mmCIF file with all atom_site columns, C-alpha atoms in Angstrom:
data_model
loop_
_atom_site.group_PDB
_atom_site.id
_atom_site.type_symbol
_atom_site.label_atom_id
_atom_site.label_alt_id
_atom_site.label_comp_id
_atom_site.label_asym_id
_atom_site.label_entity_id
_atom_site.label_seq_id
_atom_site.pdbx_PDB_ins_code
_atom_site.Cartn_x
_atom_site.Cartn_y
_atom_site.Cartn_z
_atom_site.occupancy
_atom_site.B_iso_or_equiv
_atom_site.pdbx_formal_charge
_atom_site.auth_seq_id
_atom_site.auth_comp_id
_atom_site.auth_asym_id
_atom_site.auth_atom_id
_atom_site.pdbx_PDB_model_num
ATOM 1   C CA . MET A 1 1   ? -2.412  -1.495  -14.753 1.00 38.00 ? 22  MET A CA 1
ATOM 2   C CA . LYS A 1 2   ? 0.620   -2.334  -16.833 1.00 40.00 ? 23  LYS A CA 1
ATOM 3   C CA . SER A 1 3   ? 3.324   -0.638  -14.802 1.00 42.00 ? 24  SER A CA 1
ATOM 4   C CA . THR A 1 4   ? 2.941   0.049   -11.107 1.00 52.00 ? 25  THR A CA 1
ATOM 5   C CA . LYS A 1 5   ? 5.298   2.249   -9.148  1.00 45.00 ? 26  LYS A CA 1
ATOM 6   C CA . GLN A 1 6   ? 5.133   3.460   -5.591  1.00 41.00 ? 27  GLN A CA 1
ATOM 7   C CA . GLN A 1 7   ? 6.919   6.482   -4.192  1.00 40.00 ? 28  GLN A CA 1
ATOM 8   C CA . PHE A 1 8   ? 8.182   6.601   -0.633  1.00 39.00 ? 29  PHE A CA 1
ATOM 9   C CA . ASN A 1 9   ? 9.823   9.607   0.977   1.00 38.00 ? 30  ASN A CA 1
ATOM 10  C CA . LYS A 1 10  ? 13.486  9.000   1.673   1.00 35.00 ? 31  LYS A CA 1
ATOM 11  C CA . PRO A 1 11  ? 15.067  12.290  2.808   1.00 34.00 ? 32  PRO A CA 1
ATOM 12  C CA . ALA A 1 12  ? 18.540  13.147  1.619   1.00 30.00 ? 33  ALA A CA 1
ATOM 13  C CA . SER A 1 13  ? 21.101  13.235  4.398   1.00 29.00 ? 34  SER A CA 1
ATOM 14  C CA . LYS A 1 14  ? 22.251  16.553  5.775   1.00 24.00 ? 35  LYS A CA 1
ATOM 15  C CA . HIS A 1 15  ? 25.754  17.391  6.940   1.00 24.00 ? 36  HIS A CA 1
ATOM 16  C CA . LEU A 1 16  ? 26.803  19.962  9.506   1.00 27.00 ? 37  LEU A CA 1
ATOM 17  C CA . LYS A 1 17  ? 30.438  21.059  9.508   1.00 29.00 ? 38  LYS A CA 1
ATOM 18  C CA . MET A 1 18  ? 31.948  22.192  12.799  1.00 26.00 ? 39  MET A CA 1
ATOM 19  C CA . GLY A 1 19  ? 35.196  24.185  13.301  1.00 32.00 ? 40  GLY A CA 1
ATOM 20  C CA . ALA A 1 20  ? 37.629  23.455  16.127  1.00 33.00 ? 41  ALA A CA 1
ATOM 21  C CA . ILE A 1 21  ? 38.399  27.093  16.932  1.00 31.00 ? 42  ILE A CA 1
ATOM 22  C CA . ALA A 1 22  ? 35.662  29.484  18.058  1.00 36.00 ? 43  ALA A CA 1
ATOM 23  C CA . LEU A 1 23  ? 36.421  32.206  15.498  1.00 33.00 ? 44  LEU A CA 1
ATOM 24  C CA . ILE A 1 24  ? 36.642  29.739  12.636  1.00 34.00 ? 45  ILE A CA 1
ATOM 25  C CA . ALA A 1 25  ? 33.545  27.961  13.933  1.00 37.00 ? 46  ALA A CA 1
ATOM 26  C CA . ALA A 1 26  ? 31.461  31.119  13.551  1.00 37.00 ? 47  ALA A CA 1
ATOM 27  C CA . LEU A 1 27  ? 32.542  31.499  9.931   1.00 32.00 ? 48  LEU A CA 1
ATOM 28  C CA . THR A 1 28  ? 31.960  27.821  9.267   1.00 39.00 ? 49  THR A CA 1
ATOM 29  C CA . PHE A 1 29  ? 28.443  28.013  10.705  1.00 37.00 ? 50  PHE A CA 1
ATOM 30  C CA . SER A 1 30  ? 27.594  30.837  8.336   1.00 42.00 ? 51  SER A CA 1
ATOM 31  C CA . SER A 1 31  ? 28.969  28.879  5.402   1.00 43.00 ? 52  SER A CA 1
ATOM 32  C CA . CYS A 1 32  ? 27.023  25.783  6.353   1.00 47.00 ? 53  CYS A CA 1
ATOM 33  C CA . SER A 1 33  ? 23.798  27.744  6.621   1.00 49.00 ? 54  SER A CA 1
ATOM 34  C CA . LYS A 1 34  ? 24.215  28.898  3.036   1.00 47.00 ? 55  LYS A CA 1
ATOM 35  C CA . ASP A 1 35  ? 24.988  25.355  1.946   1.00 53.00 ? 56  ASP A CA 1
ATOM 36  C CA . ASP A 1 36  ? 21.785  24.154  3.604   1.00 54.00 ? 57  ASP A CA 1
ATOM 37  C CA . GLU A 1 37  ? 19.771  26.826  1.783   1.00 58.00 ? 58  GLU A CA 1
ATOM 38  C CA . ASN A 1 38  ? 21.122  25.599  -1.544  1.00 61.00 ? 59  ASN A CA 1
ATOM 39  C CA . GLU A 1 39  ? 20.652  21.931  -0.700  1.00 60.00 ? 60  GLU A CA 1
ATOM 40  C CA . PRO A 1 40  ? 17.999  20.334  -2.934  1.00 57.00 ? 61  PRO A CA 1
ATOM 41  C CA . GLU A 1 41  ? 14.723  19.111  -1.520  1.00 54.00 ? 62  GLU A CA 1
ATOM 42  C CA . PRO A 1 42  ? 14.568  15.409  -0.574  1.00 49.00 ? 63  PRO A CA 1
ATOM 43  C CA . VAL A 1 43  ? 13.915  13.241  -3.606  1.00 47.00 ? 64  VAL A CA 1
ATOM 44  C CA . ASN A 1 44  ? 11.160  10.624  -3.620  1.00 49.00 ? 65  ASN A CA 1
ATOM 45  C CA . GLU A 1 45  ? 12.688  7.380   -4.781  1.00 56.00 ? 66  GLU A CA 1
ATOM 46  C CA . GLU A 1 46  ? 10.360  5.141   -6.733  1.00 63.00 ? 67  GLU A CA 1
ATOM 47  C CA . GLU A 1 47  ? 9.576   1.659   -5.474  1.00 78.00 ? 68  GLU A CA 1
ATOM 48  C CA . VAL A 1 48  ? 8.453   -0.695  -8.228  1.00 92.00 ? 69  VAL A CA 1
ATOM 49  C CA . ILE A 1 49  ? 5.434   -2.839  -7.368  1.00 96.00 ? 70  ILE A CA 1
ATOM 50  C CA . THR A 1 50  ? 5.187   -6.047  -9.383  1.00 97.00 ? 71  THR A CA 1
ATOM 51  C CA . THR A 1 51  ? 3.150   -8.298  -7.102  1.00 98.00 ? 72  THR A CA 1
ATOM 52  C CA . VAL A 1 52  ? 0.066   -7.885  -4.924  1.00 98.00 ? 73  VAL A CA 1
ATOM 53  C CA . THR A 1 53  ? -1.209  -10.849 -2.906  1.00 98.00 ? 74  THR A CA 1
ATOM 54  C CA . ALA A 1 54  ? -4.387  -10.951 -0.831  1.00 98.00 ? 75  ALA A CA 1
ATOM 55  C CA . SER A 1 55  ? -4.646  -14.061 1.344   1.00 98.00 ? 76  SER A CA 1
ATOM 56  C CA . TYR A 1 56  ? -7.981  -14.893 3.010   1.00 98.00 ? 77  TYR A CA 1
ATOM 57  C CA . THR A 1 57  ? -8.068  -17.457 5.816   1.00 98.00 ? 78  THR A CA 1
ATOM 58  C CA . PRO A 1 58  ? -11.434 -18.785 7.046   1.00 98.00 ? 79  PRO A CA 1
ATOM 59  C CA . VAL A 1 59  ? -12.171 -18.584 10.758  1.00 98.00 ? 80  VAL A CA 1
ATOM 60  C CA . GLY A 1 60  ? -12.794 -22.033 12.225  1.00 97.00 ? 81  GLY A CA 1
ATOM 61  C CA . GLY A 1 61  ? -10.997 -23.922 9.487   1.00 96.00 ? 82  GLY A CA 1
ATOM 62  C CA . GLY A 1 62  ? -11.454 -24.506 5.797   1.00 97.00 ? 83  GLY A CA 1
ATOM 63  C CA . THR A 1 63  ? -9.671  -23.685 2.567   1.00 98.00 ? 84  THR A CA 1
ATOM 64  C CA . ALA A 1 64  ? -7.730  -20.424 2.387   1.00 98.00 ? 85  ALA A CA 1
ATOM 65  C CA . ILE A 1 65  ? -8.221  -18.302 -0.734  1.00 98.00 ? 86  ILE A CA 1
ATOM 66  C CA . THR A 1 66  ? -5.354  -16.478 -2.433  1.00 98.00 ? 87  THR A CA 1
ATOM 67  C CA . LEU A 1 67  ? -5.805  -13.570 -4.838  1.00 98.00 ? 88  LEU A CA 1
ATOM 68  C CA . LEU A 1 68  ? -2.625  -12.856 -6.799  1.00 98.00 ? 89  LEU A CA 1
ATOM 69  C CA . TYR A 1 69  ? -1.651  -10.083 -9.206  1.00 98.00 ? 90  TYR A CA 1
ATOM 70  C CA . ARG A 1 70  ? 1.797   -10.261 -10.801 1.00 97.00 ? 91  ARG A CA 1
ATOM 71  C CA . ASP A 1 71  ? 3.398   -8.104  -13.509 1.00 96.00 ? 92  ASP A CA 1
ATOM 72  C CA . LEU A 1 72  ? 7.103   -8.887  -13.580 1.00 93.00 ? 93  LEU A CA 1
ATOM 73  C CA . ASP A 1 73  ? 8.060   -6.982  -16.736 1.00 90.00 ? 94  ASP A CA 1
ATOM 74  C CA . GLY A 1 74  ? 6.407   -3.648  -15.912 1.00 81.00 ? 95  GLY A CA 1
ATOM 75  C CA . ASP A 1 75  ? 6.058   -1.729  -19.184 1.00 81.00 ? 96  ASP A CA 1
ATOM 76  C CA . GLY A 1 76  ? 7.188   -4.786  -21.160 1.00 86.00 ? 97  GLY A CA 1
ATOM 77  C CA . PRO A 1 77  ? 5.018   -6.726  -23.623 1.00 92.00 ? 98  PRO A CA 1
ATOM 78  C CA . ASN A 1 78  ? 3.849   -9.462  -21.250 1.00 92.00 ? 99  ASN A CA 1
ATOM 79  C CA . ALA A 1 79  ? 0.355   -9.083  -19.819 1.00 93.00 ? 100 ALA A CA 1
ATOM 80  C CA . PRO A 1 80  ? -0.110  -9.078  -16.030 1.00 95.00 ? 101 PRO A CA 1
ATOM 81  C CA . VAL A 1 81  ? -1.213  -12.379 -14.495 1.00 97.00 ? 102 VAL A CA 1
ATOM 82  C CA . THR A 1 82  ? -4.218  -12.333 -12.166 1.00 98.00 ? 103 THR A CA 1
ATOM 83  C CA . THR A 1 83  ? -5.310  -15.522 -10.400 1.00 98.00 ? 104 THR A CA 1
ATOM 84  C CA . VAL A 1 84  ? -7.853  -16.571 -7.772  1.00 98.00 ? 105 VAL A CA 1
ATOM 85  C CA . SER A 1 85  ? -7.143  -19.913 -6.093  1.00 98.00 ? 106 SER A CA 1
ATOM 86  C CA . GLY A 1 86  ? -10.816 -20.878 -5.775  1.00 98.00 ? 107 GLY A CA 1
ATOM 87  C CA . PRO A 1 87  ? -14.283 -19.831 -4.602  1.00 98.00 ? 108 PRO A CA 1
ATOM 88  C CA . PHE A 1 88  ? -15.072 -18.603 -1.108  1.00 98.00 ? 109 PHE A CA 1
ATOM 89  C CA . ALA A 1 89  ? -17.357 -20.823 0.955   1.00 98.00 ? 110 ALA A CA 1
ATOM 90  C CA . LYS A 1 90  ? -20.834 -19.758 2.094   1.00 98.00 ? 111 LYS A CA 1
ATOM 91  C CA . ASN A 1 91  ? -21.498 -18.694 5.678   1.00 98.00 ? 112 ASN A CA 1
ATOM 92  C CA . LYS A 1 92  ? -17.851 -18.106 6.547   1.00 98.00 ? 113 LYS A CA 1
ATOM 93  C CA . THR A 1 93  ? -15.789 -15.236 7.921   1.00 98.00 ? 114 THR A CA 1
ATOM 94  C CA . TYR A 1 94  ? -12.423 -14.742 6.246   1.00 98.00 ? 115 TYR A CA 1
ATOM 95  C CA . ASN A 1 95  ? -9.515  -12.735 7.634   1.00 98.00 ? 116 ASN A CA 1
ATOM 96  C CA . GLY A 1 96  ? -7.523  -11.167 4.830   1.00 98.00 ? 117 GLY A CA 1
ATOM 97  C CA . ALA A 1 97  ? -3.984  -9.789  4.591   1.00 98.00 ? 118 ALA A CA 1
ATOM 98  C CA . VAL A 1 98  ? -2.399  -7.976  1.654   1.00 98.00 ? 119 VAL A CA 1
ATOM 99  C CA . THR A 1 99  ? 1.307   -8.149  0.868   1.00 98.00 ? 120 THR A CA 1
ATOM 100 C CA . VAL A 1 100 ? 3.093   -6.035  -1.721  1.00 98.00 ? 121 VAL A CA 1
ATOM 101 C CA . LYS A 1 101 ? 6.406   -6.915  -3.346  1.00 98.00 ? 122 LYS A CA 1
ATOM 102 C CA . ASN A 1 102 ? 8.909   -5.947  -6.003  1.00 96.00 ? 123 ASN A CA 1
ATOM 103 C CA . GLU A 1 103 ? 9.910   -9.248  -7.595  1.00 96.00 ? 124 GLU A CA 1
ATOM 104 C CA . SER A 1 104 ? 11.888  -7.654  -10.403 1.00 93.00 ? 125 SER A CA 1
ATOM 105 C CA . VAL A 1 105 ? 14.965  -7.768  -8.137  1.00 94.00 ? 126 VAL A CA 1
ATOM 106 C CA . ASN A 1 106 ? 16.707  -10.681 -6.430  1.00 95.00 ? 127 ASN A CA 1
ATOM 107 C CA . PRO A 1 107 ? 16.023  -11.149 -3.596  1.00 96.00 ? 128 PRO A CA 1
ATOM 108 C CA . ALA A 1 108 ? 12.492  -9.799  -3.900  1.00 96.00 ? 129 ALA A CA 1
ATOM 109 C CA . GLU A 1 109 ? 11.796  -6.602  -1.968  1.00 96.00 ? 130 GLU A CA 1
ATOM 110 C CA . ASP A 1 110 ? 8.924   -6.622  0.525   1.00 97.00 ? 131 ASP A CA 1
ATOM 111 C CA . ILE A 1 111 ? 7.261   -3.217  0.171   1.00 97.00 ? 132 ILE A CA 1
ATOM 112 C CA . THR A 1 112 ? 4.564   -4.088  2.731   1.00 98.00 ? 133 THR A CA 1
ATOM 113 C CA . THR A 1 113 ? 6.782   -3.012  5.627   1.00 96.00 ? 134 THR A CA 1
ATOM 114 C CA . GLU A 1 114 ? 7.371   0.395   4.044   1.00 96.00 ? 135 GLU A CA 1
ATOM 115 C CA . ILE A 1 115 ? 3.627   0.906   3.624   1.00 98.00 ? 136 ILE A CA 1
ATOM 116 C CA . ILE A 1 116 ? 3.203   0.154   7.338   1.00 97.00 ? 137 ILE A CA 1
ATOM 117 C CA . GLU A 1 117 ? 6.077   2.450   8.356   1.00 97.00 ? 138 GLU A CA 1
ATOM 118 C CA . GLU A 1 118 ? 4.580   5.284   6.306   1.00 97.00 ? 139 GLU A CA 1
ATOM 119 C CA . GLY A 1 119 ? 1.033   4.394   7.282   1.00 98.00 ? 140 GLY A CA 1
ATOM 120 C CA . VAL A 1 120 ? -0.168  7.988   7.630   1.00 98.00 ? 141 VAL A CA 1
ATOM 121 C CA . ASP A 1 121 ? 0.463   8.393   3.882   1.00 98.00 ? 142 ASP A CA 1
ATOM 122 C CA . HIS A 1 122 ? -1.248  5.191   2.740   1.00 98.00 ? 143 HIS A CA 1
ATOM 123 C CA . GLN A 1 123 ? -4.656  3.527   2.783   1.00 98.00 ? 144 GLN A CA 1
ATOM 124 C CA . LEU A 1 124 ? -6.044  0.471   1.030   1.00 99.00 ? 145 LEU A CA 1
ATOM 125 C CA . PHE A 1 125 ? -9.619  0.363   -0.213  1.00 98.00 ? 146 PHE A CA 1
ATOM 126 C CA . TYR A 1 126 ? -11.774 -2.669  -1.053  1.00 98.00 ? 147 TYR A CA 1
ATOM 127 C CA . GLN A 1 127 ? -14.540 -2.071  -3.581  1.00 98.00 ? 148 GLN A CA 1
ATOM 128 C CA . LYS A 1 128 ? -16.956 -4.829  -4.542  1.00 98.00 ? 149 LYS A CA 1
ATOM 129 C CA . THR A 1 129 ? -19.498 -5.270  -7.311  1.00 98.00 ? 150 THR A CA 1
ATOM 130 C CA . GLY A 1 130 ? -22.275 -7.746  -8.025  1.00 98.00 ? 151 GLY A CA 1
ATOM 131 C CA . THR A 1 131 ? -23.890 -9.672  -5.199  1.00 98.00 ? 152 THR A CA 1
ATOM 132 C CA . LEU A 1 132 ? -20.794 -9.885  -2.983  1.00 98.00 ? 153 LEU A CA 1
ATOM 133 C CA . ASN A 1 133 ? -20.997 -8.765  0.641   1.00 98.00 ? 154 ASN A CA 1
ATOM 134 C CA . ALA A 1 134 ? -18.839 -5.817  1.667   1.00 98.00 ? 155 ALA A CA 1
ATOM 135 C CA . PHE A 1 135 ? -15.193 -6.144  2.694   1.00 98.00 ? 156 PHE A CA 1
ATOM 136 C CA . THR A 1 136 ? -14.422 -4.280  5.936   1.00 98.00 ? 157 THR A CA 1
ATOM 137 C CA . TYR A 1 137 ? -11.241 -3.294  7.775   1.00 98.00 ? 158 TYR A CA 1
ATOM 138 C CA . ALA A 1 138 ? -9.897  -5.625  10.450  1.00 98.00 ? 159 ALA A CA 1
ATOM 139 C CA . THR A 1 139 ? -9.864  -4.008  13.881  1.00 98.00 ? 160 THR A CA 1
ATOM 140 C CA . ALA A 1 140 ? -6.344  -5.047  14.944  1.00 98.00 ? 161 ALA A CA 1
ATOM 141 C CA . SER A 1 141 ? -4.296  -2.079  16.159  1.00 97.00 ? 162 SER A CA 1
ATOM 142 C CA . ASN A 1 142 ? -1.544  -2.693  13.587  1.00 96.00 ? 163 ASN A CA 1
ATOM 143 C CA . ASN A 1 143 ? -4.095  -2.114  10.820  1.00 98.00 ? 164 ASN A CA 1
ATOM 144 C CA . PHE A 1 144 ? -4.172  1.589   11.737  1.00 98.00 ? 165 PHE A CA 1
ATOM 145 C CA . ASP A 1 145 ? -1.660  4.430   11.561  1.00 98.00 ? 166 ASP A CA 1
ATOM 146 C CA . LYS A 1 146 ? -0.353  6.444   14.507  1.00 97.00 ? 167 LYS A CA 1
ATOM 147 C CA . ASN A 1 147 ? -3.358  8.763   14.245  1.00 98.00 ? 168 ASN A CA 1
ATOM 148 C CA . GLY A 1 148 ? -5.831  5.902   14.535  1.00 98.00 ? 169 GLY A CA 1
ATOM 149 C CA . LYS A 1 149 ? -6.779  6.034   10.852  1.00 98.00 ? 170 LYS A CA 1
ATOM 150 C CA . PRO A 1 150 ? -6.831  2.843   8.757   1.00 98.00 ? 171 PRO A CA 1
ATOM 151 C CA . VAL A 1 151 ? -3.914  1.671   6.667   1.00 98.00 ? 172 VAL A CA 1
ATOM 152 C CA . GLY A 1 152 ? -6.062  -1.264  5.658   1.00 98.00 ? 173 GLY A CA 1
ATOM 153 C CA . LEU A 1 153 ? -3.644  -4.054  4.809   1.00 98.00 ? 174 LEU A CA 1
ATOM 154 C CA . GLN A 1 154 ? -5.936  -6.361  6.803   1.00 98.00 ? 175 GLN A CA 1
ATOM 155 C CA . SER A 1 155 ? -9.586  -6.897  5.897   1.00 98.00 ? 176 SER A CA 1
ATOM 156 C CA . VAL A 1 156 ? -12.559 -9.091  6.795   1.00 98.00 ? 177 VAL A CA 1
ATOM 157 C CA . PHE A 1 157 ? -14.958 -10.751 4.352   1.00 98.00 ? 178 PHE A CA 1
ATOM 158 C CA . THR A 1 158 ? -18.070 -12.449 5.734   1.00 98.00 ? 179 THR A CA 1
ATOM 159 C CA . THR A 1 159 ? -20.025 -14.592 3.283   1.00 98.00 ? 180 THR A CA 1
ATOM 160 C CA . THR A 1 160 ? -23.649 -15.696 3.449   1.00 98.00 ? 181 THR A CA 1
ATOM 161 C CA . GLU A 1 161 ? -25.333 -16.980 0.292   1.00 98.00 ? 182 GLU A CA 1
ATOM 162 C CA . VAL A 1 162 ? -24.056 -17.812 -3.184  1.00 98.00 ? 183 VAL A CA 1
ATOM 163 C CA . ALA A 1 163 ? -22.640 -14.634 -4.740  1.00 98.00 ? 184 ALA A CA 1
ATOM 164 C CA . SER A 1 164 ? -20.286 -13.348 -7.419  1.00 98.00 ? 185 SER A CA 1
ATOM 165 C CA . GLY A 1 165 ? -18.682 -10.117 -8.552  1.00 98.00 ? 186 GLY A CA 1
ATOM 166 C CA . ASN A 1 166 ? -15.409 -8.217  -8.678  1.00 98.00 ? 187 ASN A CA 1
ATOM 167 C CA . LEU A 1 167 ? -13.170 -7.105  -5.841  1.00 98.00 ? 188 LEU A CA 1
ATOM 168 C CA . THR A 1 168 ? -10.953 -4.103  -6.588  1.00 98.00 ? 189 THR A CA 1
ATOM 169 C CA . ILE A 1 169 ? -8.120  -3.412  -4.148  1.00 98.00 ? 190 ILE A CA 1
ATOM 170 C CA . THR A 1 170 ? -6.646  0.080   -4.388  1.00 98.00 ? 191 THR A CA 1
ATOM 171 C CA . LEU A 1 171 ? -3.697  1.614   -2.557  1.00 98.00 ? 192 LEU A CA 1
ATOM 172 C CA . ARG A 1 172 ? -3.900  5.389   -2.298  1.00 98.00 ? 193 ARG A CA 1
ATOM 173 C CA . HIS A 1 173 ? -0.886  7.577   -1.529  1.00 98.00 ? 194 HIS A CA 1
ATOM 174 C CA . GLU A 1 174 ? -1.488  10.630  0.677   1.00 98.00 ? 195 GLU A CA 1
ATOM 175 C CA . PRO A 1 175 ? -5.271  10.204  0.832   1.00 98.00 ? 196 PRO A CA 1
ATOM 176 C CA . ASN A 1 176 ? -7.503  12.534  2.808   1.00 98.00 ? 197 ASN A CA 1
ATOM 177 C CA . LYS A 1 177 ? -8.189  10.150  5.676   1.00 98.00 ? 198 LYS A CA 1
ATOM 178 C CA . SER A 1 178 ? -10.449 12.735  7.330   1.00 98.00 ? 199 SER A CA 1
ATOM 179 C CA . GLY A 1 179 ? -12.710 12.917  4.283   1.00 98.00 ? 200 GLY A CA 1
ATOM 180 C CA . VAL A 1 180 ? -16.345 11.861  4.540   1.00 98.00 ? 201 VAL A CA 1
ATOM 181 C CA . ASN A 1 181 ? -16.536 8.073   5.131   1.00 98.00 ? 202 ASN A CA 1
ATOM 182 C CA . VAL A 1 182 ? -12.907 7.551   4.053   1.00 98.00 ? 203 VAL A CA 1
ATOM 183 C CA . ALA A 1 183 ? -11.970 5.983   7.397   1.00 98.00 ? 204 ALA A CA 1
ATOM 184 C CA . ALA A 1 184 ? -14.846 3.550   6.858   1.00 98.00 ? 205 ALA A CA 1
ATOM 185 C CA . GLY A 1 185 ? -13.343 2.403   3.568   1.00 98.00 ? 206 GLY A CA 1
ATOM 186 C CA . ASP A 1 186 ? -15.242 4.603   1.095   1.00 98.00 ? 207 ASP A CA 1
ATOM 187 C CA . ILE A 1 187 ? -12.817 5.735   -1.604  1.00 98.00 ? 208 ILE A CA 1
ATOM 188 C CA . THR A 1 188 ? -15.148 8.426   -3.015  1.00 98.00 ? 209 THR A CA 1
ATOM 189 C CA . ASN A 1 189 ? -13.668 11.340  -1.043  1.00 98.00 ? 210 ASN A CA 1
ATOM 190 C CA . ALA A 1 190 ? -10.193 9.899   -0.501  1.00 98.00 ? 211 ALA A CA 1
ATOM 191 C CA . ALA A 1 191 ? -8.368  11.952  -3.154  1.00 98.00 ? 212 ALA A CA 1
ATOM 192 C CA . GLY A 1 192 ? -4.594  11.326  -3.171  1.00 98.00 ? 213 GLY A CA 1
ATOM 193 C CA . SER A 1 193 ? -2.852  9.378   -5.939  1.00 97.00 ? 214 SER A CA 1
ATOM 194 C CA . THR A 1 194 ? -3.250  5.719   -6.848  1.00 97.00 ? 215 THR A CA 1
ATOM 195 C CA . ASP A 1 195 ? -0.192  3.546   -6.220  1.00 97.00 ? 216 ASP A CA 1
ATOM 196 C CA . PHE A 1 196 ? -1.872  0.400   -7.458  1.00 97.00 ? 217 PHE A CA 1
ATOM 197 C CA . GLU A 1 197 ? -5.325  -0.818  -8.400  1.00 97.00 ? 218 GLU A CA 1
ATOM 198 C CA . VAL A 1 198 ? -5.997  -4.505  -9.038  1.00 98.00 ? 219 VAL A CA 1
ATOM 199 C CA . THR A 1 199 ? -9.282  -6.281  -9.747  1.00 98.00 ? 220 THR A CA 1
ATOM 200 C CA . PHE A 1 200 ? -10.209 -9.908  -9.084  1.00 98.00 ? 221 PHE A CA 1
ATOM 201 C CA . SER A 1 201 ? -13.280 -11.832 -10.211 1.00 98.00 ? 222 SER A CA 1
ATOM 202 C CA . ILE A 1 202 ? -14.445 -13.853 -7.201  1.00 98.00 ? 223 ILE A CA 1
ATOM 203 C CA . SER A 1 203 ? -17.364 -16.063 -6.253  1.00 98.00 ? 224 SER A CA 1
ATOM 204 C CA . VAL A 1 204 ? -19.022 -17.552 -3.182  1.00 98.00 ? 225 VAL A CA 1
ATOM 205 C CA . LEU A 1 205 ? -20.306 -21.134 -3.539  1.00 98.00 ? 226 LEU A CA 1
#
């Protein structure tokens, strides 16, 4: 992913003109109705995503692990930077939280809050390869939208033995959250469009 952009619905404002005199008001209402018919549909403004951070904190103490993807120049010549702060420890449960930012502006824009506010239109997925255990959704109420479907910014990773593989975190826009196994974190039937997809090589030691 060289350039990552996210679209959020931001409706254009509508104006209603009122007349002070009853007769004029009736004419004004008719005029306004025609204006409304000709008013363009709300435009989706693009939100640039430059940085995705997944922070995993071990239950009961230990070293937190940070997965970081950063691409500050978008379509520019510089390659994205992907880092993993270290290996996960065996026989631990980690609580994870994803944050999403646009760091191409100053101050940086936190897009995470917009994903939460428009939770019904967004869902994160965690796909693993190799010998890694599965990543699951945290059960906190704020990890779900108003319909009780996952947004998925919070995840849980429970380790057992030594393992390695890739973790791919994907944010889908307008997924089919009622699709088969989608609410359980299976991206296969999610449809929608991909807002970002980042992959980290991780290990358990």
